[in-house]
């Protein structure tokens, strides 16, 4: 049987189905988008080749006032929130859960529920919470005597972005928590026993044993959180879709809007190409920076 | 087994898998040819139980047409809401449109006309059909000198007034602009939202902008601007924007109009938290529904004429904009045409009875007794119409619509002045032909 795996032709045949699938479903659409980004096209009629002028318009002249650059900033804000708010929260929950508290499994399930619920339902739920006329949030503020803080959350430019991004951050805490929890559970118990014997406090144990040992999964979480933020779509699309104020636009909602509502296939494809490139760059940079630190640790040892 | 043989076997297996897939694909296609003539029909009416008057009319018309033409099989696929608005363009791009499909006229239809996806009806409709239509109702379906769709019903927007709230506040239903502004101030003082506005969905705000433009500049100037044969930055339209701004500053739309969605705004009106709403006739059904708290308390009126404006109070925001298009590649169009014609006319009649608006087809008197009272009143009001100007977001192309919405939202959020706003529309829409 080993001879099959040494046979290059056989390897090629086995790889072929997956490779074809990847090329057709993954690579071809990207290549197609890259081509569309050079066209002026409404998606139905005849297309005109315009070279790089779509790129110039999307990033520099912005003739139609789409404000793509603004949406990129928003997605970066989301990435920062995810890394510095969502992941620490997820880590804290994972550490507490893994320490073997009462009702461990129940809590694990409860925290994971938002990940399982469809984003559309969560979006509608938060729309009701934020509703300026009868929303829970405003009612709570009112009854707590903080009526002056009542707000039209999505319309007010100062609160729109945070109001829209916090549900996103909240939704995926459970997801990262589960990844980290599983990683912590995979650490051999003797290490914790030894630490307890040496008299290390739970916090000391967390920082000196747990965190260094789950570093690979933390790296995965950071990568997921950042890349996921850059191309985030569904929940924001349901909640605001960029209206009433464009303050809550992110690149994917804007791209959708540009292609399907404005019917500017060229501009939309330009954004798509940028998104692919942006995610690749961020991915590589993250892999680099996080890896070197790990290697540095190994060298020191 | 030697190596080459094993490799051959694997290759065989792969080949068989692919061939099986291809065979299965081929089978699906051959099913299409049948005995009966078959018409595929797509619409945005997905739920046969819907209370939406358009949906009621559609499903009644579909049923009647099926009974009337037993030798024709109509295969209907309904896709609700936004999904439908993506489905048709995607099918259009792939040239896989059905024989007949529901769509909007004006700029929304332009890509399909330019891409030769839709059948021109001039030859077919010269059988006397055109004479049976209310004049002017085909405007949004004519491109160049060709007609592409038959009109269904005339849809209008009017100001719905909650008489009870007005009475309680000691006010009378406003007939002039001054009476309207006085009422706004008085209602606001009583803690009632004077006018419900769902600006979060953008188009309800556009409705107010449109009717004020129509009042200040007149229907012809409005239509010229929308069709890019006239300017958007005229003094009249700037004045209209100023009126809109005045209403906002007066508190006419409450404090939270920006974050209120269309559905929320209708609910504010239905629950009596808001005293007026300027909306299309499709809300008739909801207002007069048996469980509606405002049933029987609402009267539709024209938005009063604005002092100094060129338009009269009988100029309307609305018109005919929805239709069914036929596929340009339709093979048996002579056979489909009578079905199409009967279907559209029946839907027009049923839409009128369901309270969607008056029919675009001239016909003998219908059974008025069963009709929605609001629809009847609106019919009487709009019978005096001196002109129509249709919804901006249908006349303009998708891109122009988004540019318009962008500027409009900036304007009503108080970030640009009336002059800047009018100028933005001019540069973004009119100057770009």
XYZ file of C-alpha atoms in Angstrom:
734
model
C 0.000 0.000 0.000
C 2.879 2.363 0.770
C 3.863 2.141 -2.866
C 0.724 4.061 -3.822
C 1.813 7.015 -1.742
C 5.204 6.997 -3.417
C 3.629 7.063 -6.849
C 3.455 10.648 -8.013
C 0.722 9.912 -10.529
C -1.401 8.289 -7.840
C -0.873 11.252 -5.539
C -1.923 13.554 -8.338
C -5.124 11.579 -8.896
C -6.003 11.656 -5.212
C -5.294 15.331 -4.910
C -7.162 16.161 -8.101
C -10.780 16.200 -6.817
C -9.954 18.541 -3.941
C -7.724 20.619 -6.165
C -10.412 20.974 -8.829
C -12.946 21.900 -6.163
C -10.615 24.515 -4.731
C -9.803 25.937 -8.145
C -13.445 26.126 -9.215
C -14.989 27.293 -5.950
C -12.096 29.194 -4.395
C -9.622 30.413 -6.927
C -11.760 30.950 -10.023
C -14.192 33.436 -8.389
C -11.249 35.451 -7.078
C -9.686 35.530 -10.517
C -13.061 36.452 -11.994
C -13.503 39.271 -9.477
C -10.061 40.551 -10.348
C -11.115 40.633 -13.993
C -14.500 42.261 -13.224
C -12.707 44.945 -11.228
C -11.221 46.186 -14.492
C -14.640 46.630 -16.104
C -17.395 49.181 -16.054
C -20.406 46.892 -15.957
C -23.976 46.827 -14.615
C -23.994 43.037 -14.390
C -26.339 42.494 -17.336
C -25.488 44.662 -20.325
C -22.210 44.898 -22.197
C -19.102 45.549 -20.147
C -16.498 48.167 -20.952
C -12.821 47.643 -20.125
C -11.603 50.604 -18.083
C -8.302 49.381 -16.662
C -7.496 50.499 -13.138
C -9.869 53.458 -13.017
C -12.213 51.609 -10.619
C -9.343 51.307 -8.144
C -8.597 55.001 -8.485
C -12.236 55.868 -7.883
C -12.783 53.522 -4.942
C -9.662 54.611 -3.071
C -8.975 58.166 -4.197
C -11.597 60.150 -6.111
C -14.733 58.452 -4.688
C -17.016 60.073 -7.245
C -20.219 58.494 -5.911
C -19.473 59.186 -2.243
C -19.351 55.488 -1.308
C -16.674 56.129 1.363
C -14.956 52.764 1.213
C -11.942 54.028 3.168
C -14.236 54.898 6.068
C -15.620 51.344 6.114
C -12.096 49.909 6.248
C -11.439 51.972 9.362
C -14.649 50.572 10.869
C -13.575 46.986 10.200
C -10.203 47.670 11.796
C -11.986 49.090 14.849
C -13.981 45.856 14.964
C -10.774 43.809 14.762
C -9.248 45.793 17.615
C -12.387 45.368 19.730
C -12.349 41.640 19.038
C -8.717 41.178 19.992
C -8.760 43.376 23.084
C -12.311 42.809 24.338
C -13.712 39.599 22.921
C -10.648 37.374 23.295
C -9.787 38.416 26.876
C -13.421 37.888 27.863
C -13.417 34.491 26.171
C -10.135 33.592 27.866
C -11.407 34.606 31.286
C -14.536 32.514 30.809
C -12.499 29.558 29.556
C -10.124 29.730 32.537
C -12.979 29.904 35.016
C -14.894 27.102 33.323
C -11.857 24.848 33.012
C -11.020 25.300 36.675
C -13.883 22.913 37.330
C -16.610 25.097 38.778
C -20.050 23.747 39.515
C -22.277 23.423 36.448
C -19.335 23.511 34.084
C -21.154 21.827 31.209
C -24.286 23.909 31.611
C -22.336 27.176 31.478
C -20.324 25.943 28.529
C -23.541 25.320 26.609
C -25.102 28.610 27.649
C -22.116 30.674 26.568
C -22.048 28.860 23.242
C -25.724 29.502 22.447
C -25.215 32.905 20.723
C -22.840 31.254 18.257
C -25.477 28.715 17.301
C -28.401 31.130 16.912
C -28.647 32.525 13.402
C -27.237 36.001 12.998
C -30.523 37.179 11.534
C -32.345 36.426 14.793
C -29.644 38.083 16.862
C -29.775 41.103 14.573
C -33.527 41.443 14.937
C -33.207 40.992 18.699
C -30.670 43.799 18.997
C -32.779 46.010 16.734
C -35.562 45.645 19.291
C -33.167 46.308 22.166
C -31.827 49.467 20.529
C -35.187 50.720 19.234
C -35.385 54.428 20.116
C -39.139 54.439 20.812
C -39.785 51.232 22.728
C -36.402 49.483 22.996
C -35.345 47.686 26.168
C -32.142 49.698 26.479
C -33.865 53.084 26.507
C -36.585 51.791 28.843
C -33.954 50.464 31.262
C -32.109 53.778 31.271
C -35.407 55.572 31.853
C -36.401 53.402 34.804
C -32.891 53.642 36.277
C -33.297 57.399 36.359
C -30.842 57.894 33.529
C -33.423 59.245 31.091
C -30.950 61.828 29.817
C -28.817 59.017 28.400
C -31.679 57.799 26.249
C -30.516 57.788 22.685
C -31.331 56.954 19.090
C -28.461 54.467 19.123
C -27.964 53.733 15.426
C -28.802 57.239 14.234
C -26.481 59.163 16.533
C -23.087 59.114 14.824
C -21.257 59.037 18.118
C -22.915 55.828 19.294
C -23.809 54.161 15.984
C -20.558 52.294 15.410
C -20.168 50.994 18.965
C -23.847 50.033 19.170
C -23.459 48.024 15.988
C -20.138 46.396 16.850
C -20.766 45.325 20.436
C -23.334 42.647 19.496
C -20.774 41.225 17.067
C -18.154 41.107 19.800
C -20.662 39.539 22.178
C -21.884 36.912 19.718
C -18.541 35.179 19.205
C -17.227 35.189 22.761
C -18.613 31.678 23.177
C -16.878 30.444 20.063
C -13.413 31.506 21.184
C -14.190 30.402 24.718
C -14.878 26.885 23.497
C -11.630 26.725 21.512
C -9.598 27.920 24.508
C -11.519 25.714 26.916
C -10.765 22.645 24.822
C -7.097 23.593 24.691
C -6.916 24.057 28.456
C -8.618 20.711 28.990
C -5.917 19.157 26.825
C -3.128 20.195 29.205
C -1.989 17.207 31.319
C -3.363 17.385 34.851
C 0.012 16.631 36.488
C 1.250 20.091 35.597
C -1.544 21.723 37.566
C -1.018 19.286 40.447
C 2.660 20.154 40.547
C 1.858 23.851 40.537
C -0.617 23.447 43.400
C 1.985 21.505 45.388
C 4.495 24.269 44.819
C 1.925 26.630 46.255
C 1.134 28.616 43.098
C -2.048 30.663 43.228
C -4.702 30.045 40.556
C -3.776 33.322 38.860
C -0.086 32.440 38.901
C -0.949 29.021 37.445
C -2.994 30.618 34.700
C -0.207 32.960 33.644
C 2.739 30.603 34.100
C 1.260 27.301 32.953
C -2.040 27.567 31.128
C -1.382 30.581 28.914
C 2.046 29.493 27.607
C 0.711 26.021 26.880
C -2.351 27.157 24.946
C -0.414 29.694 22.917
C -0.960 27.827 19.613
C -4.732 27.995 20.049
C -4.512 31.661 21.084
C -2.755 32.316 17.824
C -5.579 30.599 15.961
C -8.128 32.663 17.899
C -6.380 35.947 17.130
C -6.159 35.034 13.460
C -9.828 34.035 13.325
C -10.907 37.158 15.177
C -8.930 39.550 12.979
C -9.723 37.957 9.622
C -13.348 37.437 10.666
C -13.642 41.108 11.599
C -12.179 42.323 8.328
C -14.757 40.465 6.272
C -17.642 40.564 8.742
C -21.061 40.817 7.131
C -24.247 39.157 8.344
C -25.139 40.654 11.714
C -24.289 44.198 10.620
C -26.205 43.758 7.395
C -29.305 42.717 9.311
C -29.036 45.450 11.929
C -28.120 48.516 9.929
C -26.975 47.715 6.389
C -25.284 51.096 6.505
C -28.426 53.088 7.329
C -29.616 55.381 8.776
C -26.100 56.743 9.055
C -23.217 55.390 6.979
C -21.204 55.324 10.214
C -21.781 51.576 10.546
C -20.657 50.497 7.069
C -18.046 47.756 6.860
C -16.306 46.699 3.626
C -18.498 43.647 2.973
C -21.827 45.425 3.461
C -20.606 48.241 1.254
C -19.412 45.769 -1.370
C -22.795 44.039 -1.371
C -24.565 47.359 -1.675
C -22.280 48.537 -4.473
C -22.814 45.411 -6.544
C -26.458 44.592 -5.918
C -28.031 47.989 -5.309
C -25.830 50.435 -7.136
C -25.155 47.823 -9.789
C -21.531 48.895 -10.105
C -19.941 45.490 -10.644
C -16.532 46.997 -11.341
C -16.427 49.018 -8.134
C -17.779 46.144 -6.057
C -15.267 43.690 -7.509
C -12.493 46.157 -6.766
C -13.579 46.079 -3.140
C -13.679 42.275 -3.231
C -10.142 42.104 -4.557
C -9.005 44.531 -1.892
C -10.660 42.417 0.813
C -8.900 39.272 -0.375
C -5.550 41.066 -0.450
C -6.158 42.736 2.910
C -7.017 39.437 4.601
C -3.973 37.737 3.077
C -1.664 40.487 4.278
C -3.114 40.488 7.786
C -2.904 36.708 7.904
C 0.746 36.660 6.905
C 1.652 39.481 9.266
C -0.107 37.752 12.171
C 1.544 34.421 11.426
C 4.926 36.105 11.293
C 4.708 38.213 14.413
C 3.102 35.567 16.587
C 5.455 32.850 15.397
C 8.665 34.758 15.964
C 7.689 35.426 19.516
C 7.166 31.702 20.034
C 10.463 30.882 18.443
C 12.141 33.500 20.553
C 10.752 31.716 23.588
C 12.227 28.458 22.361
C 15.618 30.031 21.805
C 15.637 31.397 25.322
C 14.915 27.960 26.664
C -1.886 -6.020 -8.584
C 0.820 -4.018 -10.210
C 1.121 -0.310 -10.070
C -0.165 0.623 -13.505
C -3.248 -1.487 -13.083
C -4.070 0.119 -9.761
C -3.599 3.551 -11.249
C -5.900 2.585 -14.109
C -8.573 1.467 -11.656
C -8.456 4.752 -9.767
C -8.668 6.691 -12.999
C -11.677 4.592 -13.992
C -13.412 5.298 -10.705
C -12.846 9.016 -11.107
C -14.127 8.933 -14.678
C -17.269 7.043 -13.683
C -18.014 9.513 -10.892
C -17.762 12.456 -13.255
C -19.818 10.739 -15.945
C -22.559 9.922 -13.442
C -22.704 13.575 -12.429
C -22.951 14.676 -16.035
C -25.728 12.157 -16.711
C -27.756 13.313 -13.737
C -27.366 16.900 -14.924
C -28.597 16.037 -18.400
C -31.709 14.319 -17.104
C -32.982 17.368 -15.270
C -33.002 19.441 -18.409
C -34.911 17.048 -20.606
C -37.911 17.246 -18.273
C -38.913 20.671 -19.559
C -40.797 19.636 -22.698
C -44.342 18.565 -21.947
C -47.739 18.299 -23.576
C -49.292 21.483 -22.192
C -47.847 24.858 -23.090
C -45.859 25.881 -20.046
C -45.202 29.376 -18.765
C -42.716 30.028 -16.007
C -43.582 32.988 -13.810
C -41.513 34.588 -11.058
C -42.819 37.114 -8.597
C -42.028 38.615 -5.234
C -45.327 37.281 -3.889
C -44.182 34.276 -1.915
C -46.925 33.812 0.653
C -50.438 32.988 -0.620
C -51.838 33.799 2.830
C -50.307 37.278 2.961
C -52.602 40.188 3.839
C -50.627 42.544 1.606
C -53.095 43.854 -0.962
C -50.651 43.309 -3.831
C -50.199 39.663 -2.857
C -53.945 39.127 -2.503
C -54.498 40.529 -5.992
C -51.652 38.498 -7.451
C -52.830 35.128 -6.163
C -56.466 35.785 -7.148
C -55.353 36.766 -10.641
C -53.125 33.697 -10.887
C -55.988 31.421 -9.921
C -58.388 33.074 -12.361
C -55.869 32.859 -15.176
C -55.267 29.180 -14.521
C -59.011 28.513 -14.710
C -59.425 30.639 -17.806
C -56.568 28.942 -19.723
C -56.753 25.266 -18.753
C -54.420 24.222 -21.593
C -51.611 26.399 -20.250
C -49.553 25.360 -17.277
C -48.322 28.320 -15.258
C -45.441 27.445 -13.005
C -45.081 30.139 -10.369
C -42.053 30.698 -8.140
C -42.466 33.357 -5.469
C -39.465 34.820 -3.653
C -40.200 37.337 -0.940
C -38.587 40.663 -0.116
C -35.013 41.664 -0.812
C -34.028 38.214 -2.050
C -36.230 38.720 -5.101
C -34.440 41.951 -5.950
C -31.151 40.018 -6.127
C -32.583 36.963 -7.832
C -33.826 38.695 -10.969
C -30.595 40.600 -11.763
C -28.568 37.437 -11.211
C -30.879 35.485 -13.523
C -30.707 38.363 -15.982
C -26.905 38.328 -15.981
C -26.908 34.580 -16.667
C -29.682 34.996 -19.279
C -31.868 32.592 -17.335
C -34.929 34.735 -16.775
C -38.326 33.012 -16.701
C -40.981 33.593 -19.368
C -42.694 36.235 -17.242
C -41.486 38.092 -14.180
C -42.656 40.812 -11.825
C -40.457 43.910 -11.864
C -40.447 47.675 -11.616
C -40.317 50.212 -14.454
C -38.065 53.237 -14.763
C -34.355 53.116 -13.997
C -34.719 49.813 -12.166
C -35.587 48.154 -15.475
C -32.944 49.914 -17.544
C -30.185 47.254 -17.342
C -32.647 44.637 -18.610
C -33.781 46.824 -21.501
C -30.207 47.725 -22.477
C -29.169 44.080 -22.203
C -32.047 43.031 -24.527
C -33.478 40.692 -21.918
C -37.065 41.913 -22.127
C -39.627 41.567 -24.913
C -40.989 44.760 -26.503
C -44.772 44.643 -26.686
C -45.536 47.210 -29.391
C -46.654 44.656 -32.025
C -48.591 42.527 -29.602
C -50.287 45.441 -27.836
C -51.460 47.025 -31.085
C -54.489 44.697 -30.873
C -56.441 47.434 -29.103
C -54.995 46.833 -25.659
C -53.437 50.283 -25.418
C -56.804 51.990 -25.822
C -58.051 50.229 -22.705
C -55.390 51.758 -20.450
C -55.676 54.937 -18.401
C -53.574 57.545 -20.269
C -50.072 58.096 -18.917
C -49.905 54.817 -17.030
C -47.333 53.255 -19.357
C -44.777 56.081 -18.949
C -42.468 54.095 -16.693
C -42.420 51.092 -19.035
C -41.557 52.941 -22.239
C -37.881 53.065 -23.214
C -36.956 54.759 -26.457
C -40.218 54.417 -28.352
C -40.891 50.871 -27.237
C -43.329 49.598 -24.649
C -42.111 46.716 -22.475
C -44.819 46.147 -19.877
C -48.503 46.690 -19.220
C -49.444 48.709 -16.130
C -51.300 47.139 -13.215
C -52.521 49.749 -10.781
C -51.963 53.399 -9.951
C -50.273 53.657 -6.601
C -50.398 56.929 -4.719
C -49.003 58.349 -1.509
C -51.293 60.429 0.690
C -51.301 61.924 4.133
C -53.238 59.698 6.523
C -54.717 61.668 9.393
C -55.926 60.183 12.674
C -59.169 62.184 13.101
C -59.607 61.133 16.725
C -56.245 62.540 17.846
C -56.945 65.754 15.957
C -60.386 66.059 17.557
C -59.004 65.456 21.054
C -56.442 68.197 20.510
C -59.151 70.552 19.295
C -57.746 70.601 15.771
C -59.402 70.186 12.402
C -58.074 68.114 9.548
C -55.595 70.442 7.823
C -56.557 71.874 4.447
C -53.789 74.463 4.187
C -50.077 74.477 4.932
C -50.566 76.853 7.866
C -53.178 74.591 9.391
C -50.759 71.701 9.009
C -47.903 73.483 10.785
C -50.253 74.738 13.517
C -51.450 71.183 14.040
C -47.860 69.935 14.231
C -47.017 72.404 17.006
C -50.226 71.649 18.936
C -49.824 67.863 18.661
C -46.218 68.029 19.754
C -47.209 70.062 22.799
C -49.611 67.247 23.740
C -46.818 64.677 23.561
C -48.010 63.079 20.340
C -45.587 62.515 17.468
C -47.177 64.704 14.773
C -45.995 62.675 11.759
C -44.592 59.140 11.847
C -41.489 58.832 9.684
C -39.365 55.702 9.258
C -36.180 57.317 7.991
C -34.015 54.322 8.939
C -35.283 52.651 5.777
C -34.498 55.844 3.858
C -37.307 55.765 1.270
C -39.987 57.087 3.666
C -37.844 60.228 4.042
C -37.560 60.349 0.268
C -41.377 60.399 0.096
C -41.501 63.645 2.062
C -38.741 65.188 0.026
C -40.534 64.170 -3.178
C -43.957 65.561 -2.270
C -42.437 68.857 -1.091
C -40.470 69.074 -4.353
C -43.684 68.375 -6.257
C -45.524 71.086 -4.291
C -42.766 73.667 -4.764
C -41.535 72.884 -8.279
C -44.524 71.162 -9.875
C -44.833 67.718 -11.413
C -43.213 68.514 -14.743
C -40.063 70.012 -13.213
C -39.869 67.022 -10.883
C -40.213 64.447 -13.651
C -37.714 66.311 -15.816
C -35.160 66.245 -12.991
C -35.703 62.531 -12.400
C -35.374 61.727 -16.097
C -32.243 63.926 -16.233
C -33.737 66.372 -18.713
C -33.989 69.101 -16.070
C -31.938 70.369 -13.125
C -32.156 69.386 -9.453
C -30.640 72.600 -8.108
C -33.475 74.990 -8.985
C -34.561 77.616 -6.439
C -37.886 75.736 -6.092
C -36.222 72.482 -5.053
C -33.939 74.340 -2.661
C -37.045 75.958 -1.176
C -38.647 72.501 -0.877
C -35.605 71.230 0.996
C -35.883 74.254 3.283
C -39.543 73.365 3.984
C -38.464 69.812 4.823
C -35.810 71.212 7.138
C -38.415 73.490 8.766
C -40.695 70.507 9.413
C -37.824 68.571 10.988
C -36.814 71.520 13.177
C -40.447 71.997 14.153
C -40.363 68.472 15.576
C -42.905 67.256 13.034
C -41.331 63.804 12.918
C -40.563 63.409 16.619
C -37.055 62.989 17.984
C -36.232 59.503 16.757
C -37.239 59.541 13.090
C -33.682 58.645 12.028
C -33.591 55.362 13.942
C -37.215 54.432 13.232
C -37.781 51.825 10.544
C -40.711 51.815 8.135
C -42.481 49.053 10.092
C -41.958 50.910 13.369
C -43.329 54.115 11.873
C -46.494 52.361 10.676
C -46.881 50.864 14.142
C -46.544 54.300 15.741
C -49.409 55.454 13.563
C -51.538 52.334 14.082
C -51.199 52.519 17.861
C -52.131 56.199 17.954
C -48.709 57.389 19.113
C -48.383 59.383 15.909
C -51.177 61.454 14.388
C -50.230 61.428 10.698
C -48.236 59.399 8.222
C -47.450 60.153 4.591
C -47.432 56.775 2.929
C -48.446 54.712 -0.084
C -51.880 53.145 -0.360
C -50.475 49.741 0.622
C -51.024 50.615 4.295
C -54.816 50.807 3.722
C -55.213 47.146 4.574
C -53.321 47.475 7.860
C -55.198 50.616 8.928
C -58.613 49.100 8.239
C -57.760 45.606 9.522
C -60.146 44.248 12.172
C -57.476 44.298 14.882
C -56.280 47.804 14.037
C -56.734 50.306 16.906
C -57.263 53.136 14.414
C -59.831 51.369 12.220
C -62.473 53.868 11.121
C -60.618 56.814 12.644
C -58.381 57.631 9.690
C -58.976 59.897 6.737
C -56.612 60.250 3.743
C -55.935 63.772 2.463
C -53.697 65.507 -0.048
C -50.622 67.122 1.406
C -51.735 70.791 1.369
C -50.316 73.171 -1.215
C -47.258 75.052 0.025
C -47.434 78.863 -0.194
C -45.229 80.135 -3.009
C -45.049 76.722 -4.654
C -45.698 76.085 -8.328
C -47.480 72.799 -7.767
C -51.106 72.388 -6.739
C -52.469 70.103 -4.049
C -53.800 67.867 -6.832
C -50.312 66.926 -8.022
C -49.560 63.439 -6.752
C -46.556 61.477 -5.733
C -47.188 58.060 -7.226
C -48.265 56.489 -10.490
C -47.802 53.189 -12.250
C -44.482 51.506 -11.728
C -44.991 47.782 -11.246
C -45.433 45.362 -14.084
C -44.645 41.945 -15.421
C -41.993 41.737 -18.106
C -41.764 38.970 -20.672
C -38.547 37.245 -21.628
C -37.033 38.497 -24.897
C -36.270 34.890 -25.879
C -39.871 33.796 -25.527
C -40.570 31.373 -28.397
C -44.370 31.153 -28.412
C -45.140 34.794 -27.682
C -48.426 34.820 -29.661
C -49.633 32.027 -27.411
C -48.426 33.652 -24.196
C -49.691 37.156 -24.961
C -53.429 36.532 -24.259
C -52.488 34.802 -21.003
C -50.227 37.698 -20.036
C -52.825 40.317 -20.934
C -55.633 38.558 -19.086
C -53.429 38.006 -16.064
C -52.296 41.643 -15.769
C -55.807 43.021 -16.283
C -57.252 40.627 -13.701
C -54.570 41.571 -11.226
C -55.317 45.259 -11.855
C -58.991 44.687 -11.033
C -58.233 42.583 -7.971
C -55.639 45.073 -6.725
C -58.243 47.811 -6.910
C -60.711 45.691 -4.941
C -58.038 44.761 -2.414
C -57.343 48.453 -1.893
C -53.914 48.793 -3.514
C -54.894 51.748 -5.645
C -57.027 52.430 -8.673
C -56.750 50.224 -11.727
C -54.685 51.340 -14.688
C -57.246 49.631 -16.924
C -60.444 51.348 -18.027
C -63.312 49.091 -17.160
C -66.968 48.960 -16.272
C -67.806 49.651 -12.630
C -66.500 47.149 -10.127
C -68.119 45.848 -6.998
C -67.425 48.871 -4.818
C -69.381 47.737 -1.767
C -66.707 45.294 -0.641
C -63.908 47.806 -1.033
C -61.588 49.230 1.555
C -63.090 52.582 2.566
C -59.707 54.315 2.457
C -59.034 53.040 -1.047
C -62.394 54.386 -2.117
C -61.669 57.821 -0.636
C -58.217 57.878 -2.216
C -59.784 56.924 -5.537
C -62.086 59.953 -5.274
C -59.191 62.252 -4.362
C -56.850 61.005 -7.077
C -59.587 61.194 -9.711
C -58.916 64.955 -9.595
C -55.188 64.433 -10.170
C -53.488 66.957 -12.419
C -50.208 65.064 -12.607
C -48.166 62.176 -11.237
C -44.529 61.831 -10.341
C -43.412 58.320 -9.439
C -41.177 57.008 -6.628
C -37.641 58.337 -7.061
C -35.963 55.046 -6.185
C -37.721 53.358 -9.105
C -37.262 56.038 -11.755
C -33.589 56.551 -10.973
C -31.078 53.787 -11.651
C -29.759 51.788 -8.717
C -26.542 53.773 -8.513
C -28.282 57.165 -8.719
C -30.763 56.004 -6.087
C -27.964 55.145 -3.651
C -26.236 58.468 -4.296
C -29.550 60.258 -3.714
C -30.162 58.321 -0.482
C -26.636 59.127 0.712
C -27.168 62.859 0.226
C -30.716 62.745 1.588
C -29.662 61.048 4.821
C -26.858 63.561 5.314
C -29.356 66.343 4.762
C -32.038 65.150 7.166
C -29.385 64.402 9.783
C -28.605 68.122 9.580
C -25.133 67.668 8.109
C -25.728 69.597 4.901
C -27.728 72.717 4.106
C -30.680 72.758 1.674
C -28.486 74.477 -0.907
C -25.685 71.928 -0.529
C -28.194 69.090 -0.723
C -29.795 70.317 -3.961
C -26.353 70.889 -5.442
C -25.231 67.387 -4.462
C -28.206 65.839 -6.251
C -27.369 67.979 -9.269
C -23.714 66.876 -9.406
C -24.251 63.255 -8.474
C -27.339 62.572 -10.608
C -28.161 65.201 -13.209
C -24.635 66.034 -14.318
C -23.813 62.383 -14.748
C -25.755 61.190 -17.751
